Amino acid sequence: MAVQDASYDRLRAASCADEVAYVQACLRLFFNPAAGAADHGGMPAPAISVAHVADIARLNKVAVFMLKALSHAMTGAPGELLAWLDGYRRRTLSMNAACIGDSIAIHQVLQGRQVDFVFLKGPLQQQLLYGDHFMKPSGDVDILVSPPGFSAAREALRSAGYEVAGKSRSVWWVRFLGEQHMVRDDGVRVATVDLHYRLQQPGSPSPRDIDCFLRRKREVKVAGAAMPLISASDTLLLSCISVAKAFFNREPCAGYVCDVRAAASRLNEAEQQKVLEHAAEQGLADTLLLGLRAADVLLGGTATLLSDRATRILARIDNADLFHMVIAPWLSSLRWPQRRTLLWELCGREPVRYLAEAGWAASADLSRRIFERPAAAPVRGNG
C-alpha cells in the first residue's frame, strides 16, 4: 500500500537537502516559536526550490504547520511559497469542514442503531492536539468498532447511503487489514468512511485489546453533540502506530510525527509513566518508543521520561538516517532496515511474538497476491 507519487521521482532526482532542512526548521519553529523568534528559528537562507518544498510539505502533510510557523519567523519566506501554503490551508479548511459534517451525520446514524464506536484521527483529533480543526487534510472519516460490531456498523452505514468500495471487499482487506472503505455519492460530492476493527497492517505489531480503545474513549463537543474520540494516551499510541506503518511502507510521515509530539507534550510525568505501562499491556511498547524517537530526531529532544526511554529503539540506525526515513524516504542513498528487522525490534526481540507476527504478515501477503491480483486482460481472437 506504499504511496506512488511522481513527486518521489522529482525529489529523488534533485538535490533537496536545503529544502528538507527548511521544512524541518519550520516544524521546529512551530513547536517552539519563542526560541525560534530569538534565533530566527534556525531557518536556512530561503534560496530554495519552492516546488520541492511544496512537494515535501504535501507528502508529509505539514503545509499548515509551516504556514503557522512562518508567521513567527523573523526571516522572510518566498512569496510564492506563502501563496502555495495559504492555498493548501484553504483547501484543507474546505475538506475538513465537510469531514466534520460527515462525522456528525455518521454519529447520529450509529448512535441511533446503538453501535459502540469511536472516531479516530481527523479534525476532531486535530482540535484537541492543536486547537485547530484544520491542521492536516482529512479526506475521509475513520471510525473504530469492536470485531463483533463490525457487521452491524457496516449495515448502519448502508442505511445512510454508504456502500462498500469494490476493492475493499476482498479477504485481504476484511480479514487482514480489518477495515473497509465505504462511500456515499449524492451527486454533489463523494463522502468516504474507513470502518476499522483493526488498527495496524500485518508486518507491525497490532494492539492486543482493540476493545480497550472503546472502553477508554472520551467525549468532545461538536455542534452541541457529544462525539466519541479515543483517549489522550490512545491518541499518542495511534500516532505511533501510524509512524510504524509508514516506516513499513516507506512513506513520509512527518505529519504523524508531529501528532506524536503534540500528544506526548500534553502528558505530565505521571501520565507518561501510565502510557508506558498501557503500551506494554497492549504489546506496543516498542511501537511507542519508535514514534517518540522519531519525534525527537525530527523536532528536537524533550528530556522527558518518554524521550529518555526512546533512545534505545532502532539503536543501530543513526539519527541522520532515521530523520530521512521520516521526512524524505524517497532518497536512494537512504539505508533502510529490512522489514523483518523492523518487526523484530517492534516485537521487543521476543522470538515467539516475532514468529507469530511474521507468520501473520506472510499469510496476509499470500492473501493479497491471490485476491488483489489485477484482472487478466481479455484475449482477442484472430478473427
JSON list of C-alpha atoms in Angstrom, two decimals, residues 98 102 160-162 183-192:
[
{"chain": "A", "resi": 98, "resn": "ALA", "atom": "CA", "xyz": [-17.02, 18.58, 5.00]},
{"chain": "A", "resi": 102, "resn": "ASP", "atom": "CA", "xyz": [-19.98, 13.80, 7.69]},
{"chain": "A", "resi": 160, "resn": "ALA", "atom": "CA", "xyz": [-27.28, 6.13, 5.46]},
{"chain": "A", "resi": 161, "resn": "GLY", "atom": "CA", "xyz": [-26.38, 5.61, 1.81]},
{"chain": "A", "resi": 162, "resn": "TYR", "atom": "CA", "xyz": [-22.82, 4.32, 2.16]},
{"chain": "A", "resi": 183, "resn": "VAL", "atom": "CA", "xyz": [-18.50, 5.64, 0.04]},
{"chain": "A", "resi": 184, "resn": "ARG", "atom": "CA", "xyz": [-21.63, 7.72, -0.45]},
{"chain": "A", "resi": 185, "resn": "ASP", "atom": "CA", "xyz": [-22.11, 9.70, -3.64]},
{"chain": "A", "resi": 186, "resn": "ASP", "atom": "CA", "xyz": [-25.03, 12.14, -3.51]},
{"chain": "A", "resi": 187, "resn": "GLY", "atom": "CA", "xyz": [-24.27, 13.59, -6.92]},
{"chain": "A", "resi": 188, "resn": "VAL", "atom": "CA", "xyz": [-22.57, 16.66, -5.43]},
{"chain": "A", "resi": 189, "resn": "ARG", "atom": "CA", "xyz": [-19.62, 15.13, -3.59]},
{"chain": "A", "resi": 190, "resn": "VAL", "atom": "CA", "xyz": [-18.33, 11.73, -2.55]},
{"chain": "A", "resi": 191, "resn": "ALA", "atom": "CA", "xyz": [-18.07, 11.04, 1.20]},
{"chain": "A", "resi": 192, "resn": "THR", "atom": "CA", "xyz": [-15.83, 8.22, 2.47]}
]
